[in-house]
mmCIF file of C-alpha atoms and ligand atoms in Angstrom:
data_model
loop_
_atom_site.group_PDB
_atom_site.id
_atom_site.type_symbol
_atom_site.label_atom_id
_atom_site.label_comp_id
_atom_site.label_asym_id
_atom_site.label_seq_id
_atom_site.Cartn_x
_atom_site.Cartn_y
_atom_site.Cartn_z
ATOM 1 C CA UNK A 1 28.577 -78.595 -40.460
ATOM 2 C CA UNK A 2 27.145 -75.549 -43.246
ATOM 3 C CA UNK A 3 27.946 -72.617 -42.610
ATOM 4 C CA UNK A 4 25.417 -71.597 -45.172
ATOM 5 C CA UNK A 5 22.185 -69.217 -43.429
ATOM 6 C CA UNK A 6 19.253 -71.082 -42.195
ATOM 7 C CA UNK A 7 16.662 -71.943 -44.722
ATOM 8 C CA UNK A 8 12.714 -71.241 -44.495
ATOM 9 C CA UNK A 9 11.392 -73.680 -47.121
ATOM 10 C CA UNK A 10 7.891 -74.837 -48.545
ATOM 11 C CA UNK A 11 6.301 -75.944 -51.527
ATOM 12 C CA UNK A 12 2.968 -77.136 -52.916
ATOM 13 C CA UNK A 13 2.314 -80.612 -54.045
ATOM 14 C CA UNK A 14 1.206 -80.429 -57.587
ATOM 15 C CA UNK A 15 -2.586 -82.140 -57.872
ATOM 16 C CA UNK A 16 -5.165 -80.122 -59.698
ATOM 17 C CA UNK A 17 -5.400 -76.330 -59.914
ATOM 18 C CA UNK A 18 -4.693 -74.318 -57.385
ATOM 19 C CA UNK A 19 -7.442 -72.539 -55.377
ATOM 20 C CA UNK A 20 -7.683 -69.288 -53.108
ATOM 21 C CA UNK A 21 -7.281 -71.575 -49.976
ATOM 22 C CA UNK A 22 -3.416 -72.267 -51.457
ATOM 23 C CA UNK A 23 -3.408 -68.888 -52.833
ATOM 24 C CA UNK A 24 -3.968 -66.895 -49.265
ATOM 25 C CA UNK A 25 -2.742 -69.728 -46.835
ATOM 26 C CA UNK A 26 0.283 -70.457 -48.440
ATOM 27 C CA UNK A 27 1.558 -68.775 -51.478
ATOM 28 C CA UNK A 28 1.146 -65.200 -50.068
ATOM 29 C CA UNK A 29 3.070 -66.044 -46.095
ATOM 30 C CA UNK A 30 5.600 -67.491 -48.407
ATOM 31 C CA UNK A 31 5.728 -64.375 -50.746
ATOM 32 C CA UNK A 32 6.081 -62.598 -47.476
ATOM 33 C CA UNK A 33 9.115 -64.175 -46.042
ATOM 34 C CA UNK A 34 10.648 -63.633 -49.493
ATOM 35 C CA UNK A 35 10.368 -60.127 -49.495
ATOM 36 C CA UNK A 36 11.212 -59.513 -45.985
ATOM 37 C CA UNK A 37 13.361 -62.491 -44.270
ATOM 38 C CA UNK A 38 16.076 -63.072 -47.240
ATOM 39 C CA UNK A 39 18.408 -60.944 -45.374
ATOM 40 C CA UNK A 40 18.211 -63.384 -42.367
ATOM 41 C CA UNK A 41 17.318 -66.518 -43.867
ATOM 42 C CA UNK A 42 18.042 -68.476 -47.243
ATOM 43 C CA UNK A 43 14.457 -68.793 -48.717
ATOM 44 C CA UNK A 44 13.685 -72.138 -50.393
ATOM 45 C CA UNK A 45 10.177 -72.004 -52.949
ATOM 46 C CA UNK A 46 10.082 -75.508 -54.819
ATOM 47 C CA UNK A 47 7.083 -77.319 -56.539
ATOM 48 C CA UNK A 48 7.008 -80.734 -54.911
ATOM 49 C CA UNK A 49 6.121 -82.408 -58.484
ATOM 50 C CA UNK A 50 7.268 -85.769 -57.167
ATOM 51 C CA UNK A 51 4.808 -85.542 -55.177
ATOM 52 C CA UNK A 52 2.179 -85.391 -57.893
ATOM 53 C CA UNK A 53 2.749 -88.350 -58.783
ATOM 54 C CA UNK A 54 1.916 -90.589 -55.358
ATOM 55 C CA UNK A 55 -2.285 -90.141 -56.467
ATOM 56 C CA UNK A 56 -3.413 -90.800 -59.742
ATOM 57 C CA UNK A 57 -2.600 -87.978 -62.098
ATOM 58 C CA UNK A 58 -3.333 -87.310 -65.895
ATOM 59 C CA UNK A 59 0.582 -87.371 -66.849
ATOM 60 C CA UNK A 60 -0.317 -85.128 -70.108
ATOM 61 C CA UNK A 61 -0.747 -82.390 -67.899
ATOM 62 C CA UNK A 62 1.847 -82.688 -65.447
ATOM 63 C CA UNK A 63 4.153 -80.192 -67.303
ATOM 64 C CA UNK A 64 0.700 -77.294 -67.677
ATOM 65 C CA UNK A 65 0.543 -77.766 -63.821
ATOM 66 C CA UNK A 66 4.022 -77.089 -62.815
ATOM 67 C CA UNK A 67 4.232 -74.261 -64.657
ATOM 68 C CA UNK A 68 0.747 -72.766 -64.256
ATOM 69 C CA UNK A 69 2.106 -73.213 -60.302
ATOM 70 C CA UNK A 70 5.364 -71.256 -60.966
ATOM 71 C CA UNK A 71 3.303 -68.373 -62.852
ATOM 72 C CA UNK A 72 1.098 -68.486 -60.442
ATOM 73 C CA UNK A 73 3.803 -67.366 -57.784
ATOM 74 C CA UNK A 74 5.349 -64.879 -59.885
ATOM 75 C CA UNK A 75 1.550 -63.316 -60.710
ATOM 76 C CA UNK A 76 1.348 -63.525 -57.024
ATOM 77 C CA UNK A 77 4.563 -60.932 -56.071
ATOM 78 C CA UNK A 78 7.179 -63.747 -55.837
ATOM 79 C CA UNK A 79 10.219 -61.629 -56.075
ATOM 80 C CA UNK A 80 12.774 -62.812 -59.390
ATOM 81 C CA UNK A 81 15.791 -60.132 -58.353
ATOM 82 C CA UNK A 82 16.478 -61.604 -54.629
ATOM 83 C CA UNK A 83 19.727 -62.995 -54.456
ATOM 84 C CA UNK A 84 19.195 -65.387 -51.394
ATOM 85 C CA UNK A 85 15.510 -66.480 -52.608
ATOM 86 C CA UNK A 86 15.773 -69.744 -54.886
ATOM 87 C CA UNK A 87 12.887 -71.068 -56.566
ATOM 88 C CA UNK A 88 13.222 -74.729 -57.989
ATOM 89 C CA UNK A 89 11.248 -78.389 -59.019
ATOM 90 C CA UNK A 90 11.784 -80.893 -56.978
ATOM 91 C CA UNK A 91 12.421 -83.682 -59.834
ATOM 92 C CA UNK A 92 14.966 -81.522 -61.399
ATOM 93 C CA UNK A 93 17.423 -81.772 -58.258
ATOM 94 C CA UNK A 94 18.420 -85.546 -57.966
ATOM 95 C CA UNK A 95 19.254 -85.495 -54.568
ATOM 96 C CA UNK A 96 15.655 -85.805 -53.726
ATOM 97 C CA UNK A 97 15.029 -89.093 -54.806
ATOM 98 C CA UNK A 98 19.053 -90.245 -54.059
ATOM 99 C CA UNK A 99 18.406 -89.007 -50.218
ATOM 100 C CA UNK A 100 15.001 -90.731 -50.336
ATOM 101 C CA UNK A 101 16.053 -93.993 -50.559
ATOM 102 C CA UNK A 102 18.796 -93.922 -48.123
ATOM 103 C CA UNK A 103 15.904 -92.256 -45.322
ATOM 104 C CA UNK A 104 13.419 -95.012 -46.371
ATOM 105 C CA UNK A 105 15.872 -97.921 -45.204
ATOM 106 C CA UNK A 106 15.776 -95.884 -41.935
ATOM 107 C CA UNK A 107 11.831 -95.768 -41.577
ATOM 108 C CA UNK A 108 9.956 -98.408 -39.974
ATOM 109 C CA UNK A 109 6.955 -99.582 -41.942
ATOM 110 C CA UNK A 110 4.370 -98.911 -38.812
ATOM 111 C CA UNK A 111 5.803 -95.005 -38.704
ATOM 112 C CA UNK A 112 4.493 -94.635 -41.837
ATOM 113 C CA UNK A 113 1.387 -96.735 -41.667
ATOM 114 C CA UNK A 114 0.616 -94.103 -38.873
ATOM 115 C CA UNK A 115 0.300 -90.902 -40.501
ATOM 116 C CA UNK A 116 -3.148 -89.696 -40.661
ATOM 117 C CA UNK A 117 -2.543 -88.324 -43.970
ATOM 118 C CA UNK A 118 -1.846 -91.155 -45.859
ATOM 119 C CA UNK A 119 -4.444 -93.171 -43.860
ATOM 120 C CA UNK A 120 -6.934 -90.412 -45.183
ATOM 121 C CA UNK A 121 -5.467 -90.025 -49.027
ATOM 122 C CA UNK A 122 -5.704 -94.146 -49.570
ATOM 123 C CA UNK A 123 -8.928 -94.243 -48.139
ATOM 124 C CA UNK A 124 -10.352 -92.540 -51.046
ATOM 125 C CA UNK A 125 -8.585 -95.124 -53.468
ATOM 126 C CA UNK A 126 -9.051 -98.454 -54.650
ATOM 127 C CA UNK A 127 -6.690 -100.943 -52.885
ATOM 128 C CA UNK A 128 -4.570 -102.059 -56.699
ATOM 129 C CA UNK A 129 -3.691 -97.696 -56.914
ATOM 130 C CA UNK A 130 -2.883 -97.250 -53.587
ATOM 131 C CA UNK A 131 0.919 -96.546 -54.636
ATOM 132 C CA UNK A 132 4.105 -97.062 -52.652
ATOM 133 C CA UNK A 133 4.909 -93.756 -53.000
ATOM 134 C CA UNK A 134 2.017 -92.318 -51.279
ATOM 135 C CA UNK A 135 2.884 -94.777 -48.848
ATOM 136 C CA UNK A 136 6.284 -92.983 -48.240
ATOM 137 C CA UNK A 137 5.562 -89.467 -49.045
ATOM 138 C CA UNK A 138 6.629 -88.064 -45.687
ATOM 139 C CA UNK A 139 9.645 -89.615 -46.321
ATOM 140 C CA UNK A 140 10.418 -87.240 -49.579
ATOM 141 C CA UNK A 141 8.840 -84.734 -47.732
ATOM 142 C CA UNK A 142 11.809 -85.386 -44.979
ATOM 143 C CA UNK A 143 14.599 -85.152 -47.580
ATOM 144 C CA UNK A 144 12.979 -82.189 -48.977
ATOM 145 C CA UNK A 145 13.484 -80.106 -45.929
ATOM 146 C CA UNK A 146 16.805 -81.808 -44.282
ATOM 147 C CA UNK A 147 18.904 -81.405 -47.769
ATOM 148 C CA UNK A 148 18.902 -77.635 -47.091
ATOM 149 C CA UNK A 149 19.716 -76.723 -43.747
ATOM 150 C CA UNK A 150 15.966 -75.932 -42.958
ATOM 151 C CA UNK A 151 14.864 -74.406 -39.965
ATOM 152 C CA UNK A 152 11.294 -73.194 -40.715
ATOM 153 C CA UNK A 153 9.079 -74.671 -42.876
ATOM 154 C CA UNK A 154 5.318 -72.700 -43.336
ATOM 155 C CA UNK A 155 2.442 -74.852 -43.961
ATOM 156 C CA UNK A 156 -0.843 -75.798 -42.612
ATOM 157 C CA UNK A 157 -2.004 -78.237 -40.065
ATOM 158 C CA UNK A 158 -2.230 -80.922 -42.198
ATOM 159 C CA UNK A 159 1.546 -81.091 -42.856
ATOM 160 C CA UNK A 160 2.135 -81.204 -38.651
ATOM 161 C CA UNK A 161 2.576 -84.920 -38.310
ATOM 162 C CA UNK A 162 5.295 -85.158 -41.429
ATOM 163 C CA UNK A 163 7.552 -81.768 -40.063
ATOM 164 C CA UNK A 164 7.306 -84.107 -36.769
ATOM 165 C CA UNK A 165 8.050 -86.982 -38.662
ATOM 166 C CA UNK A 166 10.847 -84.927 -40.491
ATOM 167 C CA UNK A 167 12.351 -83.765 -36.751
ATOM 168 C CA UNK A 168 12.511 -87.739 -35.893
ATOM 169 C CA UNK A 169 13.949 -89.693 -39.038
ATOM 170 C CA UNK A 170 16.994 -86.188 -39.149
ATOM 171 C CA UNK A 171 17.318 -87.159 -35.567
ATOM 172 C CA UNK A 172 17.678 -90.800 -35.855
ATOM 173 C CA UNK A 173 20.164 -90.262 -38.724
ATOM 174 C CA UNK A 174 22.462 -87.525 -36.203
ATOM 175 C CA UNK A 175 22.390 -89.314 -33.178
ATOM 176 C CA UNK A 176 23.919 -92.436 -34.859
ATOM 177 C CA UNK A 177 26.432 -90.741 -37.294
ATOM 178 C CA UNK A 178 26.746 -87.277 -35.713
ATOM 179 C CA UNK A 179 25.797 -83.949 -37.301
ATOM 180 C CA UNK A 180 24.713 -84.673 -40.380
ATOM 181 C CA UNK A 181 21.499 -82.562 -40.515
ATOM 182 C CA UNK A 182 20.106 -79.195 -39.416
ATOM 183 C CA UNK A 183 17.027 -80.164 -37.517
ATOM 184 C CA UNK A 184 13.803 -78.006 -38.090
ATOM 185 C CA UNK A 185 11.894 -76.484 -35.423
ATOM 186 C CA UNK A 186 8.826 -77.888 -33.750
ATOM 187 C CA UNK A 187 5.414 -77.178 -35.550
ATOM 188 C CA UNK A 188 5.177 -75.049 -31.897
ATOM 189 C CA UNK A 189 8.075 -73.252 -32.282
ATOM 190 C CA UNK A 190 7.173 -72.679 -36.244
ATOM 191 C CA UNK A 191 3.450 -71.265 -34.973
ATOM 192 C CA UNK A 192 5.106 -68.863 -33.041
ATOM 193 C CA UNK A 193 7.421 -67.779 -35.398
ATOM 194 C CA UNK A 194 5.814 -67.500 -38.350
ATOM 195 C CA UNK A 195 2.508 -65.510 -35.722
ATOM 196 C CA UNK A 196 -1.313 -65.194 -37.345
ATOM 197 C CA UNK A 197 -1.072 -66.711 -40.659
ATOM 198 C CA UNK A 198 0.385 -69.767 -40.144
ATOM 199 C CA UNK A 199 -2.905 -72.215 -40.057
ATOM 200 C CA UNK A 200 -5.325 -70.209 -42.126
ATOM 201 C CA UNK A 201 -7.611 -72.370 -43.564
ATOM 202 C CA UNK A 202 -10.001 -71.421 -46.436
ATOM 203 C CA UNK A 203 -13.268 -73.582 -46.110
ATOM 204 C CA UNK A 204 -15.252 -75.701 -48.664
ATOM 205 C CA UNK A 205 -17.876 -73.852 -49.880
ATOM 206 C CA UNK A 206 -20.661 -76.488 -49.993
ATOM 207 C CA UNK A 207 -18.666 -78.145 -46.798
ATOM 208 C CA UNK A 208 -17.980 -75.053 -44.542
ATOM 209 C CA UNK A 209 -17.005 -77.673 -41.902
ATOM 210 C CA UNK A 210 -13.875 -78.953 -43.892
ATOM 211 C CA UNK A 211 -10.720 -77.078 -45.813
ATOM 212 C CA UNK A 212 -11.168 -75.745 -49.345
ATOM 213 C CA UNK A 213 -9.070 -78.785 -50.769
ATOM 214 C CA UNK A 214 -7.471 -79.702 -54.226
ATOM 215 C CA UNK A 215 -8.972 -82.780 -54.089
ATOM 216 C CA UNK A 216 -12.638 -81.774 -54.217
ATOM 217 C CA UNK A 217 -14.044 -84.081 -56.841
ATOM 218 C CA UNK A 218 -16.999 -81.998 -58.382
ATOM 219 C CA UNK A 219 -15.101 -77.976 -57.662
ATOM 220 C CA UNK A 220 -17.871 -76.897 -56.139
ATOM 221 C CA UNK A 221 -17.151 -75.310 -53.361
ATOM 222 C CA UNK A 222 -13.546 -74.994 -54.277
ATOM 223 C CA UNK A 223 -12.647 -71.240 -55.766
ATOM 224 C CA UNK A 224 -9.447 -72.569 -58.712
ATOM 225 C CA UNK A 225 -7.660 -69.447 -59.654
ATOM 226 C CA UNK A 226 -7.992 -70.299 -63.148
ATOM 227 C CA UNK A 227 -12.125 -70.270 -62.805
ATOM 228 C CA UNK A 228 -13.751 -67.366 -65.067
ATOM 229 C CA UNK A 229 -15.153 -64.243 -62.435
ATOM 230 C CA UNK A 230 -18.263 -65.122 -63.413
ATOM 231 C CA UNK A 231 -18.050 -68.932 -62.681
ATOM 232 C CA UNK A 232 -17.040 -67.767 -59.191
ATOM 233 C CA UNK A 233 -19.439 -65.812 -58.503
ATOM 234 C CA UNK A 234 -21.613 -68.597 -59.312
ATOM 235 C CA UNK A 235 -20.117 -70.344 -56.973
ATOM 236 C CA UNK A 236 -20.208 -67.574 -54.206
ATOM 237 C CA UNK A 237 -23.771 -67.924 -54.692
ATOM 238 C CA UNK A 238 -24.687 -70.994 -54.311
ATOM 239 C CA UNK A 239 -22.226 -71.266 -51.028
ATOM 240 C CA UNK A 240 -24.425 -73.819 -48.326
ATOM 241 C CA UNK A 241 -25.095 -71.415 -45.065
ATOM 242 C CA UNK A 242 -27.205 -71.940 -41.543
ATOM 243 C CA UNK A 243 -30.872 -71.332 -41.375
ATOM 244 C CA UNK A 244 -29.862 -68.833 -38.138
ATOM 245 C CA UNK A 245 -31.322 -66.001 -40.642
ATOM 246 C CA UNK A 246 -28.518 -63.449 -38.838
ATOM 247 C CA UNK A 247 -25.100 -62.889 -39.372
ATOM 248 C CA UNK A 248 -22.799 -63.911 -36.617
ATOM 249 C CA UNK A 249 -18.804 -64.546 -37.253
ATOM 250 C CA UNK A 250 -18.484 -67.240 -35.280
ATOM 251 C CA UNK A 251 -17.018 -70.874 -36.958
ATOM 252 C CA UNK A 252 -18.482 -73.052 -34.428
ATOM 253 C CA UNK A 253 -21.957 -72.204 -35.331
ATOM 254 C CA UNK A 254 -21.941 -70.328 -38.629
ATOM 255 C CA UNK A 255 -19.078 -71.946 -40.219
ATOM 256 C CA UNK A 256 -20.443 -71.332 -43.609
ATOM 257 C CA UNK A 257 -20.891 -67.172 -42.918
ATOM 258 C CA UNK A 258 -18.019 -66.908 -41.535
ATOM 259 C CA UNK A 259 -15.915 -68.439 -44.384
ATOM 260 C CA UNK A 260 -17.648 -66.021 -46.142
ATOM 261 C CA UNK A 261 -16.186 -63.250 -44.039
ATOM 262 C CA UNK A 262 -12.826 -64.276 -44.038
ATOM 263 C CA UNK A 263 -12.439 -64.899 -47.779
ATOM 264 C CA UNK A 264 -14.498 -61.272 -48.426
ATOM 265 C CA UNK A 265 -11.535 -59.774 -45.841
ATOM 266 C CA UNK A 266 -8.829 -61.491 -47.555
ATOM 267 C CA UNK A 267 -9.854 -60.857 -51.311
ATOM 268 C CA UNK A 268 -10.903 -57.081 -50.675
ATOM 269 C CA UNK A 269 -7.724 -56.567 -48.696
ATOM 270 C CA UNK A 270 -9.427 -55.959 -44.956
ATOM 271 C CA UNK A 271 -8.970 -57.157 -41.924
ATOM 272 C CA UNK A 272 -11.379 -59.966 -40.776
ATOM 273 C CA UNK A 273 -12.519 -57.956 -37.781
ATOM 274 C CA UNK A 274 -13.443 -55.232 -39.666
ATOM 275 C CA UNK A 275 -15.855 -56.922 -41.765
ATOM 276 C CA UNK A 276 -17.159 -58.785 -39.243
ATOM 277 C CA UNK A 277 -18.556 -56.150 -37.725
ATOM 278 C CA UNK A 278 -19.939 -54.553 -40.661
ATOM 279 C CA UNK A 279 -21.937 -57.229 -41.171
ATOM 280 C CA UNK A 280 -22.782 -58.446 -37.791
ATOM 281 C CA UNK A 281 -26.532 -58.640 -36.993
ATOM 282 C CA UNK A 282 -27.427 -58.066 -40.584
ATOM 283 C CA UNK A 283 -29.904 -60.312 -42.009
ATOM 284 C CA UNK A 284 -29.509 -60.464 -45.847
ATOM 285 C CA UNK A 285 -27.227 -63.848 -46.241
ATOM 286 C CA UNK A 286 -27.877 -62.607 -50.343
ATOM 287 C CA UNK A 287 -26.190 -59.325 -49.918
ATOM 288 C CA UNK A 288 -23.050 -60.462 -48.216
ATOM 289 C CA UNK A 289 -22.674 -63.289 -50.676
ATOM 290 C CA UNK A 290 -23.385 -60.246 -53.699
ATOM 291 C CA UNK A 291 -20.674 -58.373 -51.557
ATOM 292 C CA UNK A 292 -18.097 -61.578 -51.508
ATOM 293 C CA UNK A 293 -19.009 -62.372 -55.028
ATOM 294 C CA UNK A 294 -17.867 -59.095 -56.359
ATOM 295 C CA UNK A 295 -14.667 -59.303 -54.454
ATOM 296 C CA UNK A 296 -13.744 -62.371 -55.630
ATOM 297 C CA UNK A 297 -14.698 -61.511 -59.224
ATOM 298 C CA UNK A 298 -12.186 -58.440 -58.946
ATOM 299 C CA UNK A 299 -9.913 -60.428 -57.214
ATOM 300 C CA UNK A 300 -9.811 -62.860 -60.111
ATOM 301 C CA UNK A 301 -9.843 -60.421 -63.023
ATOM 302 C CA UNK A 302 -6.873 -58.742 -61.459
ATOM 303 C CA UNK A 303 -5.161 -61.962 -60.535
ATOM 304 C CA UNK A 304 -5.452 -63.573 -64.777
ATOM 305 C CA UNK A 305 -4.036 -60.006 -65.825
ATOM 306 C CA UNK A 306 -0.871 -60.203 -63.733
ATOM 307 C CA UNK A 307 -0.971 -63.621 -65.376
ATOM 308 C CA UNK A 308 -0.576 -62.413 -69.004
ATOM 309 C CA UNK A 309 1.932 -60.040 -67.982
ATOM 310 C CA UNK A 310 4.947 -62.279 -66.702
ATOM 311 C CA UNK A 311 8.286 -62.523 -68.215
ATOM 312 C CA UNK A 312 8.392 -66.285 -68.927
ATOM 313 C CA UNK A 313 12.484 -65.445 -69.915
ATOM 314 C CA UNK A 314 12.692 -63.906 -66.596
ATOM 315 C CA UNK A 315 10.804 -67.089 -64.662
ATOM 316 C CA UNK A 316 13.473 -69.409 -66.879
ATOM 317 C CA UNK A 317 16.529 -67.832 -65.920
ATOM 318 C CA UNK A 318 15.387 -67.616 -62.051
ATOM 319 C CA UNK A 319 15.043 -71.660 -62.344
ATOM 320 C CA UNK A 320 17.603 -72.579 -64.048
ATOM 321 C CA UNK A 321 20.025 -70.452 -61.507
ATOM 322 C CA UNK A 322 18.110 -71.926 -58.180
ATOM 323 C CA UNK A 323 18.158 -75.123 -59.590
ATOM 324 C CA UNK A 324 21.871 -75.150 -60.283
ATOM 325 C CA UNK A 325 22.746 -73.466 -56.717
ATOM 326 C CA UNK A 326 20.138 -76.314 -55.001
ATOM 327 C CA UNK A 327 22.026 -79.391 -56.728
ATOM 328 C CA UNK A 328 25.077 -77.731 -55.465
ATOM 329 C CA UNK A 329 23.839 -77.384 -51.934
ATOM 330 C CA UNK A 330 21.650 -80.725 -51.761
ATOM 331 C CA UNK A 331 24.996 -82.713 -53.039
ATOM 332 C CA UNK A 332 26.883 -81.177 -50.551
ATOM 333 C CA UNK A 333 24.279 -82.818 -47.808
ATOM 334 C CA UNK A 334 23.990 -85.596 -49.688
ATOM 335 C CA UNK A 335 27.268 -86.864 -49.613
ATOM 336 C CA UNK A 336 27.784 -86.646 -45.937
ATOM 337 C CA UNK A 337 24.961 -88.665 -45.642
ATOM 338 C CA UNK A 338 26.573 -91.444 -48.293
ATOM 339 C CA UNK A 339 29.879 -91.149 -46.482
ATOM 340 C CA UNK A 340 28.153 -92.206 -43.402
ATOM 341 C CA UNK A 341 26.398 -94.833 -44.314
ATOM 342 C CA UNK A 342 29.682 -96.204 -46.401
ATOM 343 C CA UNK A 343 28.680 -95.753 -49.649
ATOM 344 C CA UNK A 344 31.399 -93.571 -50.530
HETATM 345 P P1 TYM B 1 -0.362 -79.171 -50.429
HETATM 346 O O1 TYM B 1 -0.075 -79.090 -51.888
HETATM 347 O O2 TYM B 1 -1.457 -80.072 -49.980
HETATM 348 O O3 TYM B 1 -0.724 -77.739 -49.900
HETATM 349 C C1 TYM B 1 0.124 -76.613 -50.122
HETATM 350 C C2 TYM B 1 -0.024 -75.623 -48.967
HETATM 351 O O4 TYM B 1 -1.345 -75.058 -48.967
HETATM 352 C C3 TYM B 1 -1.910 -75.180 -47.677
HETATM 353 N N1 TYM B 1 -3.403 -75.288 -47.837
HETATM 354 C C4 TYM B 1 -4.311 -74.411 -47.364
HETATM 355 N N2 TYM B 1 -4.209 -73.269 -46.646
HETATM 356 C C5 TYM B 1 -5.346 -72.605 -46.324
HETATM 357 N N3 TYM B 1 -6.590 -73.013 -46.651
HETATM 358 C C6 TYM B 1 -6.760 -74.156 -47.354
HETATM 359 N N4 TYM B 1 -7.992 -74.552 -47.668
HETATM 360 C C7 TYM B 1 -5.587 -74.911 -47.755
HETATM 361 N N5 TYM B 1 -5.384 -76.072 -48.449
HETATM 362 C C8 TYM B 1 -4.050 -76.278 -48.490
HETATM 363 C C9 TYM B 1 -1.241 -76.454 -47.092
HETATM 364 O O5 TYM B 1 -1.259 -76.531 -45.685
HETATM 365 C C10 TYM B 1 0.174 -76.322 -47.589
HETATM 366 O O6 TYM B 1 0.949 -75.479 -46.746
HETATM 367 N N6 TYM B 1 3.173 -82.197 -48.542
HETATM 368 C C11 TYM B 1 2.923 -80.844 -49.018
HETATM 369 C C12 TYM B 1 3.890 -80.460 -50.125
HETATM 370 C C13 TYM B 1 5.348 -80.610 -49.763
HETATM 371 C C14 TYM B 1 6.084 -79.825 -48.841
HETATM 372 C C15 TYM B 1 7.425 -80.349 -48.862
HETATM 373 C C16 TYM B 1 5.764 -78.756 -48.011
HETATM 374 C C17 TYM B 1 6.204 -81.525 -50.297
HETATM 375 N N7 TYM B 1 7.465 -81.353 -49.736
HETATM 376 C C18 TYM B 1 8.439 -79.803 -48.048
HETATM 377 C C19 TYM B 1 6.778 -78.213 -47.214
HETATM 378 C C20 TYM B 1 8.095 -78.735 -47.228
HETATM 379 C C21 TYM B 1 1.501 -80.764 -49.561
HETATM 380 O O7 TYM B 1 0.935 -81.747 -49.980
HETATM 381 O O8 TYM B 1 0.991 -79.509 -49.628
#
């Protein structure tokens, strides 16, 4: 077995922009463990650009994307001097794919059939581009995480089903060749670990009922970090609400208002209780969105400085090392796997 420290691992799937739900739900926890778990844990930040390419994509901009995502992290505090903190794309480590194929002649057809995501993703597509790949994303997700010795792996709800579908394909593959693969924890034990956070989920904006997604057709009610301040605020201000006519933090019957909260707490740096209850019982739903519509202006004009300020060198020489170190690592699991199933 490695002897190498457990990793905590994530990465987003490259689709459109990326949006303040990403930003504060994911890229900041991550940014977190980076800064204070490398002495415990290996830290693993990849873009899953594979993954892009499951939905239909405009191919031109795949390359903008993936590195609009790895500024991004940098602009966001991802530390580039941390030894045991490896930042990497997926496509540019083989193993991926090579471990990929091995898993998918291990996967039953009705285990994947199952998953809610993919039941959800090729609803919203026309039967001739529903792809294969989407079909056996969870599958790369799996080889993503059980290359590296992964223990924890931070993301939202969403992702539950394919970490659980992660924990059973690693287990199928140990208990009939032995210990081949470090098996992550339980979403459970990964809620527990990783405390508060872990499940934060930015709403739509016209939609306060469902999360601020990537896939939003018209960007409505989606905040992209790449929109201008002012077409945010635009956006902040046109945000659907409740005809209650008084401010109450309380999702189940103000979900819109109390989006609006959180994302004012978040942006301006305060907790959500605290705003809460400086706005509880008011009645002006125009003043809290002026309120949230300057933070997130700020927010955003702070966030595209940091932007023009990064060391692309720097960025370079931080991928080209993880990437090296993560073929290393991933080639060591992959052969182990190739050994056991006799093809070396
Ligand atoms: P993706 O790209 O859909 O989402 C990236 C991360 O962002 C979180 N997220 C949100 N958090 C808060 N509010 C929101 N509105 C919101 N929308 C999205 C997601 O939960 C996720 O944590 N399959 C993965 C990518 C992936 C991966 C992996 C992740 C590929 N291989 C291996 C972990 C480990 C995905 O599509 O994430």
């Amino acid at each position: 077995m490695n002897t190498q420290k457990p990793t905590i691992l994530t990465a987003p799937r490259i689709s459109s922009n990326l949006h303040i739900g990403n930003y504060f739900g994911a890229i900041l926890p991550m940014i977190d463990m980076a800064k204070h778990r490398s002495d415990d844990y290996q830290i693993n930040m990849f873009i899953a650009d594979l993954h892009g390419l499951t939905t239909p994509i405009d191919y031109s901009n795949v390359q903008p994307l993936v590195w609009s995502y790895l500024r991004t992290f940098v602009a966001a505090g991802f530390p580039l001097d941390l030894p045991n903190v490896y930042l990497y794309r997926q496509s540019h480590i083989p193993a991926h794919s090579e471990l990929t194929w091995i898993l998918d002649c291990f996967t039953g057809m009705g285990e994947m059939a199952r998953m809610t995501q993919f039941k959800d993703k090729s609803a919203k597509l026309s039967e001739d581009r529903i792809s294969v790949g989407l079909f056996n994303y969870p599958v790369l997700m799996a080889a993503d995480i059980l290359l590296y010795n992964t223990r924890y792996v931070p993301v939202g709800d969403d992702q539950t089903q394919h970490i659980e579908f992660t924990r059973d394909i690693g287990e199928r593959i140990n208990n009939r060749f032995g210990e081949i693969f470090t098996i992550p924890e339980t979403a459970k034990a990964q809620h527990e670990f990783f405390g508060k956070d872990q499940g934060l989920r930015i709403r739509d904006l016209q939609d306060p009922t469902k999360k601020m997604s990537k896939s939003d057709e018209t960007g409505k009610g989606v905040i992209f970090l790449n929109d201008t301040p002012e077409q945010a605020r635009k956006k902040i201000m046109t945000a659907a609400t409740d005809s209650r006519g008084v401010i109450h933090y309380d999702y189940a019957t103000q979900p819109g208002v109390s989006n609006l909260i959180e994302m004012h707490a978040l942006l301006s740096g305060q907790t959500v209780a605290a705003v809460a209850a400086e706005w509880e019982g008011k009645s002006s739903y125009g003043e809290l969105k002026t309120a949230v519509a300057a933070s997130v202006s700020d927010f955003l004009t702070d966030f595209q400085h940091n932007l023009t300020t990064i060391d692309d060198a720097l960025l370079k020489q931080k991928l080209a090392s993880g990437e090296a170190a993560m073929r290393t690592l991933a080639n060591a699991t992959l052969l182990r796997v190739q050994t056991a199933v006799g093809l070396r």
